[in-house]
Amino acid sequence: MPTEPAEPPARPSVTTSAARAAAVVNAFAAGAPDPDGLAAILRAHGEPEPVRLTAGDADALRTAAARLREVFAAPDTDRAAAALNRLLREHTGPLRLTTHGGAVGWHPHLDHDDDAPWDQWLIASSCLALAVLLWERGRPPGGTCAAPRCRNVYLTRGSGPERRYCSRRCATRERVAAHRRARLQQRRPDRPSGDDRTD
């Protein structure tokens, strides 16, 4: 009897790759993550073992994250596309397909080879994912949190109202602050106009 073909290994998805980019950018926005912390983020977003980063890798990933932040910070679709085009032109190789030696299913890559440095891989895989999201949705693939004290980035949703905050926590905090400001304004007695003389 013929045997059933083996289930193909999982492939990284566009959404997972884009979410990984946002997570790495946010890790550096929060401070200086160590190599183990960055490796944990990569694993949490589907990067297969071995994931071993050095202090030098972490420094290079900081630079890559700063470049990717430009895409998230773009205020409109045209400027997000321009930022992606610049990164694709300056930091990626030609489109190719790989299975990483059969470890996962066939998927596209833009880094120069399967053993590219972590920072080159992050920029290439993130640009590919973010470009697909922009192409599919016709809007910027992400944004920066509107909360004044937050530096996080986020991915835009496929449809619905435009997203402004990275999390419900930031959105709730800003709504509460706006409500308090409005209540404080209501409690202040109105000062008659023109009554600014001093005695």
Rosetta silent file (secondary structure, phi, psi, omega in degrees, C-alpha in Angstrom):
SEQUENCE: MPTEPAEPPARPSVTTSAARAAAVVNAFAAGAPDPDGLAAILRAHGEPEPVRLTAGDADALRTAAARLREVFAAPDTDRAAAALNRLLREHTGPLRLTTHGGAVGWHPHLDHDDDAPWDQWLIASSCLALAVLLWERGRPPGGTCAAPRCRNVYLTRGSGPERRYCSRRCATRERVAAHRRARLQQRRPDRPSGDDRTD
SCORE:     score description
SCORE:     0.000 S_00000001
   1 L     0.000  134.529  179.242    0.000    0.000    0.000 S_00000001
   2 L   -69.110  143.310  179.240    1.388    3.458   -0.836 S_00000001
   3 L   -83.905  150.826  176.912    2.171    5.580    2.152 S_00000001
   4 L   -67.405  139.762  176.889    0.588    8.966    2.642 S_00000001
   5 L   -63.376  144.225 -179.844    2.919   11.850    1.771 S_00000001
   6 L   -64.731  146.184  176.910    4.375   13.517    4.807 S_00000001
   7 L   -63.180  129.187 -179.512    2.772   16.769    5.904 S_00000001
   8 L   -64.148  144.566  178.654    4.899   19.621    4.536 S_00000001
   9 L   -60.682  151.044 -179.039    6.734   21.568    7.221 S_00000001
  10 L   -61.365  142.999  176.170    5.091   24.811    8.304 S_00000001
  11 L  -105.799  147.711  175.279    5.992   27.926    6.355 S_00000001
  12 L   -67.424  135.665 -179.296    6.323   31.358    7.941 S_00000001
  13 L   -89.655  162.309  176.981    3.244   33.458    7.138 S_00000001
  14 H   -60.283  -46.630 -177.799    3.182   37.059    5.955 S_00000001
  15 H   -63.954  -42.113  179.089    1.304   38.165    9.076 S_00000001
  16 H   -62.878  -42.605  179.923    3.701   36.339   11.413 S_00000001
  17 H   -65.474  -39.973  177.984    6.724   37.864    9.671 S_00000001
  18 H   -68.098  -40.526  178.317    5.213   41.365    9.846 S_00000001
  19 H   -64.488  -35.706  176.988    4.258   40.901   13.507 S_00000001
  20 H   -63.016  -41.883  178.168    7.812   39.765   14.225 S_00000001
  21 H   -58.805  -47.011  179.741    9.137   42.992   12.686 S_00000001
  22 H   -62.332  -40.101 -178.416    6.865   45.066   14.934 S_00000001
  23 H   -64.834  -39.509  178.892    7.872   43.031   17.995 S_00000001
  24 H   -69.019  -43.776  177.183   11.596   43.567   17.352 S_00000001
  25 H   -58.230  -43.886 -178.538   11.111   47.304   16.729 S_00000001
  26 H   -69.121  -31.779  177.458    9.114   47.539   19.979 S_00000001
  27 H   -61.818  -40.237  178.518   11.732   45.598   21.932 S_00000001
  28 H   -76.472  -28.364  176.003   14.294   48.271   21.098 S_00000001
  29 H   -64.990  -30.172 -177.822   11.779   51.067   21.775 S_00000001
  30 L   -83.298  -10.677 -179.302   11.446   49.702   25.318 S_00000001
  31 L   153.729 -139.269 -178.525   15.186   49.715   25.987 S_00000001
  32 L  -122.646   87.233 -178.816   18.171   47.557   25.130 S_00000001
  33 L   -65.242  143.553  177.951   17.097   43.913   24.884 S_00000001
  34 L   -82.484  169.079 -177.804   19.842   41.355   25.405 S_00000001
  35 H   -56.381  -38.049 -179.784   20.568   38.619   22.857 S_00000001
  36 H   -66.386  -38.996  178.150   18.498   36.049   24.790 S_00000001
  37 H   -64.621  -40.820  177.567   15.492   38.371   24.901 S_00000001
  38 H   -66.960  -40.103  177.871   15.704   38.986   21.160 S_00000001
  39 H   -61.312  -38.308  178.763   16.078   35.268   20.490 S_00000001
  40 H   -64.157  -38.215  177.315   12.913   34.638   22.521 S_00000001
  41 H   -63.529  -44.405 -179.888   11.017   37.159   20.367 S_00000001
  42 H   -62.733  -42.552  178.597   12.196   35.433   17.185 S_00000001
  43 H   -63.758  -42.182 -178.569   11.183   32.010   18.539 S_00000001
  44 H   -62.500  -21.659  179.505    7.778   33.343   19.629 S_00000001
  45 L  -107.896   29.281  167.806    7.188   34.427   16.023 S_00000001
  46 L    89.606    4.914  179.694    8.000   31.063   14.486 S_00000001
  47 L   -72.511  122.885 -177.355   11.747   31.199   13.876 S_00000001
  48 L   -74.491  156.466  175.401   12.980   27.580   14.089 S_00000001
  49 L   -66.685  154.198    0.736   15.961   26.530   16.146 S_00000001
  50 L   -84.733  138.009  174.354   18.790   27.102   16.378 S_00000001
  51 L  -118.576   98.689 -179.361   18.320   30.763   17.336 S_00000001
  52 L  -126.520  118.826 -178.578   21.569   31.938   18.876 S_00000001
  53 L  -115.849  145.078  175.278   22.387   35.637   18.965 S_00000001
  54 L  -102.304  173.069  175.156   25.530   37.404   20.099 S_00000001
  55 H   -60.696  -36.116  176.797   25.915   40.925   21.474 S_00000001
  56 H   -65.317  -38.824  175.937   27.109   41.923   17.988 S_00000001
  57 H   -61.945  -42.019 -179.931   23.953   40.442   16.453 S_00000001
  58 H   -62.566  -41.211  177.856   21.848   42.450   18.917 S_00000001
  59 H   -63.191  -43.274  179.471   23.641   45.668   17.946 S_00000001
  60 H   -66.479  -36.907  177.375   23.115   44.962   14.252 S_00000001
  61 H   -66.624  -30.612  175.721   19.431   44.167   14.888 S_00000001
  62 H   -61.066  -44.143  178.136   19.075   47.541   16.632 S_00000001
  63 H   -64.668  -42.310  178.405   20.140   49.263   13.398 S_00000001
  64 H   -62.071  -42.205  179.861   17.800   47.047   11.365 S_00000001
  65 H   -62.717  -39.712  178.725   14.904   47.846   13.724 S_00000001
  66 H   -63.167  -37.732  178.238   15.549   51.587   13.357 S_00000001
  67 H   -68.574  -40.330  179.374   15.356   51.232    9.563 S_00000001
  68 H   -68.545  -30.580  178.399   12.133   49.233    9.757 S_00000001
  69 H   -57.228  -31.945  179.952   10.611   51.839   12.093 S_00000001
  70 H   -59.267  -34.246  178.768   10.662   54.250    9.118 S_00000001
  71 H   -69.268  -46.522  179.958    8.060   52.065    7.370 S_00000001
  72 H   -64.841  -33.297 -176.706    5.774   51.998   10.423 S_00000001
  73 H   -81.727   -8.533 -178.967    6.203   55.754   10.961 S_00000001
  74 L   -61.809  130.368 -174.228    5.248   56.670    7.386 S_00000001
  75 L   -77.891  -11.993  179.475    2.112   58.853    7.554 S_00000001
  76 L  -152.810  173.418 -174.575    0.505   57.567    4.359 S_00000001
  77 H   -62.696  -42.836 -178.889    0.625   54.756    1.825 S_00000001
  78 H   -60.535  -43.097 -178.266    2.862   56.559   -0.679 S_00000001
  79 H   -75.637  -28.834  173.155    5.509   57.309    1.929 S_00000001
  80 H   -65.857  -42.352  177.708    5.308   53.784    3.382 S_00000001
  81 H   -63.793  -39.960  178.910    5.878   52.418   -0.128 S_00000001
  82 H   -64.097  -41.420  178.482    8.790   54.816   -0.635 S_00000001
  83 H   -64.373  -42.128  177.427   10.377   53.683    2.633 S_00000001
  84 H   -64.830  -43.569  179.072    9.946   50.041    1.659 S_00000001
  85 H   -59.645  -39.769  179.025   11.354   50.660   -1.826 S_00000001
  86 H   -64.061  -44.894  178.867   14.418   52.313   -0.310 S_00000001
  87 H   -65.585  -40.970  178.641   15.029   49.385    2.053 S_00000001
  88 H   -63.399  -39.807 -179.256   14.458   46.849   -0.726 S_00000001
  89 H   -69.219  -41.246 -170.563   16.896   48.696   -2.996 S_00000001
  90 H   -93.473  -19.606 -168.699   19.615   49.192   -0.370 S_00000001
  91 H  -132.326    7.493 -178.623   19.394   46.104    1.867 S_00000001
  92 L  -129.360  164.963  176.918   18.022   43.086    0.015 S_00000001
  93 L  -102.512 -168.522  178.648   19.003   40.671   -2.697 S_00000001
  94 L   -71.338  153.737  178.031   16.973   39.197   -5.573 S_00000001
  95 L   -64.109  133.956  177.720   13.797   37.266   -4.805 S_00000001
  96 E  -146.926  162.854  177.029   14.438   33.541   -4.359 S_00000001
  97 E  -108.343  144.042  179.912   12.661   30.486   -2.949 S_00000001
  98 E  -148.503  156.090  170.538   14.070   28.306   -0.173 S_00000001
  99 L  -116.512    5.223 -173.880   13.137   25.472    2.183 S_00000001
 100 L    52.887   49.207  178.494   16.196   25.986    4.420 S_00000001
 101 L    69.306   26.943  179.030   17.339   22.518    3.488 S_00000001
 102 L    89.452    3.919 -178.808   13.889   20.995    3.950 S_00000001
 103 L   -70.613  -30.223  177.806   13.346   22.400    7.453 S_00000001
 104 L  -140.126  172.751  177.904   10.213   24.281    6.324 S_00000001
 105 L   -70.577  165.261  179.513    8.044   24.485    3.211 S_00000001
 106 L   -58.829  135.511  178.078    9.050   26.517    0.181 S_00000001
 107 E  -156.984  158.065 -176.732    8.766   30.257    0.766 S_00000001
 108 E   -80.278  148.505  174.497   10.260   33.451   -0.695 S_00000001
 109 E  -134.659  151.946  174.834   13.341   35.190    0.659 S_00000001
 110 L  -119.362   -4.456  174.580   15.039   38.452   -0.228 S_00000001
 111 L   -75.320  169.694 -169.940   18.230   38.052    1.798 S_00000001
 112 L   -74.689  -30.487  175.096   21.319   36.946   -0.109 S_00000001
 113 L  -161.911  173.055 -175.608   21.448   33.364    1.214 S_00000001
 114 L   -67.236  -16.216  178.594   20.113   31.099    3.943 S_00000001
 115 L  -106.100   25.684  179.224   23.093   31.914    6.168 S_00000001
 116 L   -63.072  152.867  176.626   22.716   35.702    5.927 S_00000001
 117 L   -59.896  155.518 -175.838   23.394   37.674    9.119 S_00000001
 118 H   -56.382  -41.138 -177.013   20.422   38.187   11.427 S_00000001
 119 H   -67.816  -39.838  177.796   20.057   41.894   10.653 S_00000001
 120 H   -64.808  -43.011  178.277   20.053   41.334    6.881 S_00000001
 121 H   -61.642  -43.144 -178.000   17.521   38.515    7.287 S_00000001
 122 H   -62.868  -46.808  179.720   15.264   40.661    9.511 S_00000001
 123 H   -62.575  -46.273 -176.087   15.179   43.565    7.060 S_00000001
 124 H   -64.866  -48.420 -177.492   14.660   41.313    4.033 S_00000001
 125 H   -69.077  -35.705  179.502   11.933   39.120    5.546 S_00000001
 126 H   -69.712  -43.323  178.707   10.181   42.088    7.150 S_00000001
 127 H   -61.330  -41.144  179.100   10.219   44.161    3.960 S_00000001
 128 H   -60.769  -47.667 -178.535    8.766   41.262    2.006 S_00000001
 129 H   -66.366  -45.706 -178.312    5.932   40.808    4.517 S_00000001
 130 H   -66.239  -35.381  177.138    5.216   44.523    4.923 S_00000001
 131 H   -65.126  -40.661  178.473    5.231   45.025    1.136 S_00000001
 132 H   -64.572  -41.860  178.885    2.675   42.242    0.691 S_00000001
 133 H   -62.755  -42.811  177.883    0.434   43.776    3.381 S_00000001
 134 H   -62.544  -43.233  179.922    0.618   47.191    1.701 S_00000001
 135 H   -62.323  -47.231 -176.465   -0.124   45.588   -1.674 S_00000001
 136 H   -68.809  -39.070 -170.987   -3.074   43.548   -0.381 S_00000001
 137 H   -98.647  -17.388 -179.307   -4.682   46.276    1.741 S_00000001
 138 L    65.701   30.148  178.987   -3.800   49.414   -0.200 S_00000001
 139 L  -149.549  166.664  178.949   -2.840   51.211    3.000 S_00000001
 140 L   -56.513  143.740 -177.530    0.273   51.522    5.180 S_00000001
 141 L   -73.229  -15.395 -178.880    1.121   48.162    6.731 S_00000001
 142 E  -162.848 -172.064  179.930    1.481   49.673   10.187 S_00000001
 143 E  -158.692 -179.406  175.894    1.755   52.786   12.268 S_00000001
 144 E  -110.185  145.504 -176.216    3.153   54.282   15.445 S_00000001
 145 L   -60.929  135.705 -178.715    1.140   54.518   18.637 S_00000001
 146 L   -79.670   -9.652  178.274   -0.643   57.874   19.080 S_00000001
 147 L   -67.401  127.873 -173.289   -0.157   57.789   22.861 S_00000001
 148 L   -57.561  -32.434 -175.831    2.368   60.563   23.648 S_00000001
 149 L   -97.529    9.180 -178.372    4.477   58.448   26.012 S_00000001
 150 L  -111.977  136.447  178.532    4.507   55.281   23.876 S_00000001
 151 L  -110.602   10.613 -177.526    7.053   54.537   21.151 S_00000001
 152 L   -71.174  156.211  172.430    5.553   51.221   20.027 S_00000001
 153 E  -112.088  168.005 -179.693    4.569   50.388   16.470 S_00000001
 154 E  -150.362  164.264  173.322    1.694   48.180   15.338 S_00000001
 155 E   -91.804  141.746  175.509    0.285   46.441   12.277 S_00000001
 156 L   -75.649  153.955  177.544   -2.824   47.885   10.655 S_00000001
 157 L   -81.941  163.367 -178.283   -5.913   45.732   10.480 S_00000001
 158 L   -67.212  -34.782 -178.965   -7.281   44.463    7.195 S_00000001
 159 L  -151.775  179.254  179.240  -10.472   46.508    7.394 S_00000001
 160 L    94.210 -172.834 -177.588  -12.476   48.671    9.738 S_00000001
 161 L   -64.890  154.902 -179.449  -11.634   52.016   11.306 S_00000001
 162 L   -64.826  133.492 -179.792   -8.101   53.300   11.178 S_00000001
 163 L   -81.417  142.166  179.887   -6.030   52.102   14.100 S_00000001
 164 L  -123.943  -18.784 -174.684   -4.246   54.735   16.226 S_00000001
 165 L  -123.459  152.982 -177.748   -2.885   52.861   19.250 S_00000001
 166 L   -76.047  -22.623 -175.415   -0.608   49.871   19.680 S_00000001
 167 L  -154.070  164.630  174.405   -2.800   48.252   22.339 S_00000001
 168 H   -63.429  -33.465 -179.904   -6.094   48.521   24.192 S_00000001
 169 H   -59.847  -48.609  178.745   -4.110   49.623   27.200 S_00000001
 170 H   -64.818  -41.135 -179.732   -2.755   52.708   25.423 S_00000001
 171 H   -62.864  -44.493  179.863   -6.160   53.474   23.877 S_00000001
 172 H   -64.855  -43.414  179.871   -7.897   53.217   27.259 S_00000001
 173 H   -59.427  -41.610 -179.388   -5.243   55.327   28.983 S_00000001
 174 H   -71.650  -35.405  175.623   -5.663   58.075   26.389 S_00000001
 175 H   -64.030  -43.436  178.673   -9.477   57.990   26.602 S_00000001
 176 H   -62.992  -43.325  179.963   -9.305   58.292   30.400 S_00000001
 177 H   -63.496  -41.303  178.998   -6.820   61.181   30.144 S_00000001
 178 H   -65.128  -39.547  178.469   -9.037   62.978   27.598 S_00000001
 179 H   -63.380  -43.292  179.401  -12.085   62.468   29.844 S_00000001
 180 H   -64.786  -40.513  177.997  -10.229   63.900   32.849 S_00000001
 181 H   -62.862  -40.997 -179.941   -9.079   66.909   30.849 S_00000001
 182 H   -65.377  -42.176  179.385  -12.661   67.553   29.708 S_00000001
 183 H   -65.655  -39.691  178.464  -14.016   67.294   33.251 S_00000001
 184 H   -64.055  -40.110  178.915  -11.316   69.626   34.561 S_00000001
 185 H   -63.950  -38.496  179.473  -12.153   72.144   31.828 S_00000001
 186 H   -67.777  -31.511 -177.227  -15.854   72.013   32.769 S_00000001
 187 H   -76.848  -23.524 -178.592  -15.096   72.678   36.440 S_00000001
 188 L   -71.348  130.066  176.913  -13.086   75.838   35.747 S_00000001
 189 L   -66.370  139.328  178.289  -15.229   78.975   35.986 S_00000001
 190 L   -67.849  133.298  178.335  -15.400   80.838   32.717 S_00000001
 191 L   -89.962  127.533  179.342  -13.380   83.997   32.849 S_00000001
 192 L   -56.302  137.513  179.832  -15.170   86.998   31.328 S_00000001
 193 L   -67.475  139.999  178.621  -13.562   88.002   28.081 S_00000001
 194 L    84.445   -6.283 -178.707  -11.514   91.165   28.290 S_00000001
 195 L   -91.572   63.226 -179.199  -11.267   90.900   32.078 S_00000001
 196 L  -118.079   18.911  179.193   -7.516   90.595   32.145 S_00000001
 197 L   -76.457  156.814  173.774   -6.654   93.884   33.846 S_00000001
 198 L  -111.325  147.209  179.219   -4.653   93.920   37.034 S_00000001
 199 L   -89.900    0.000    0.000   -5.449   96.093   40.030 S_00000001
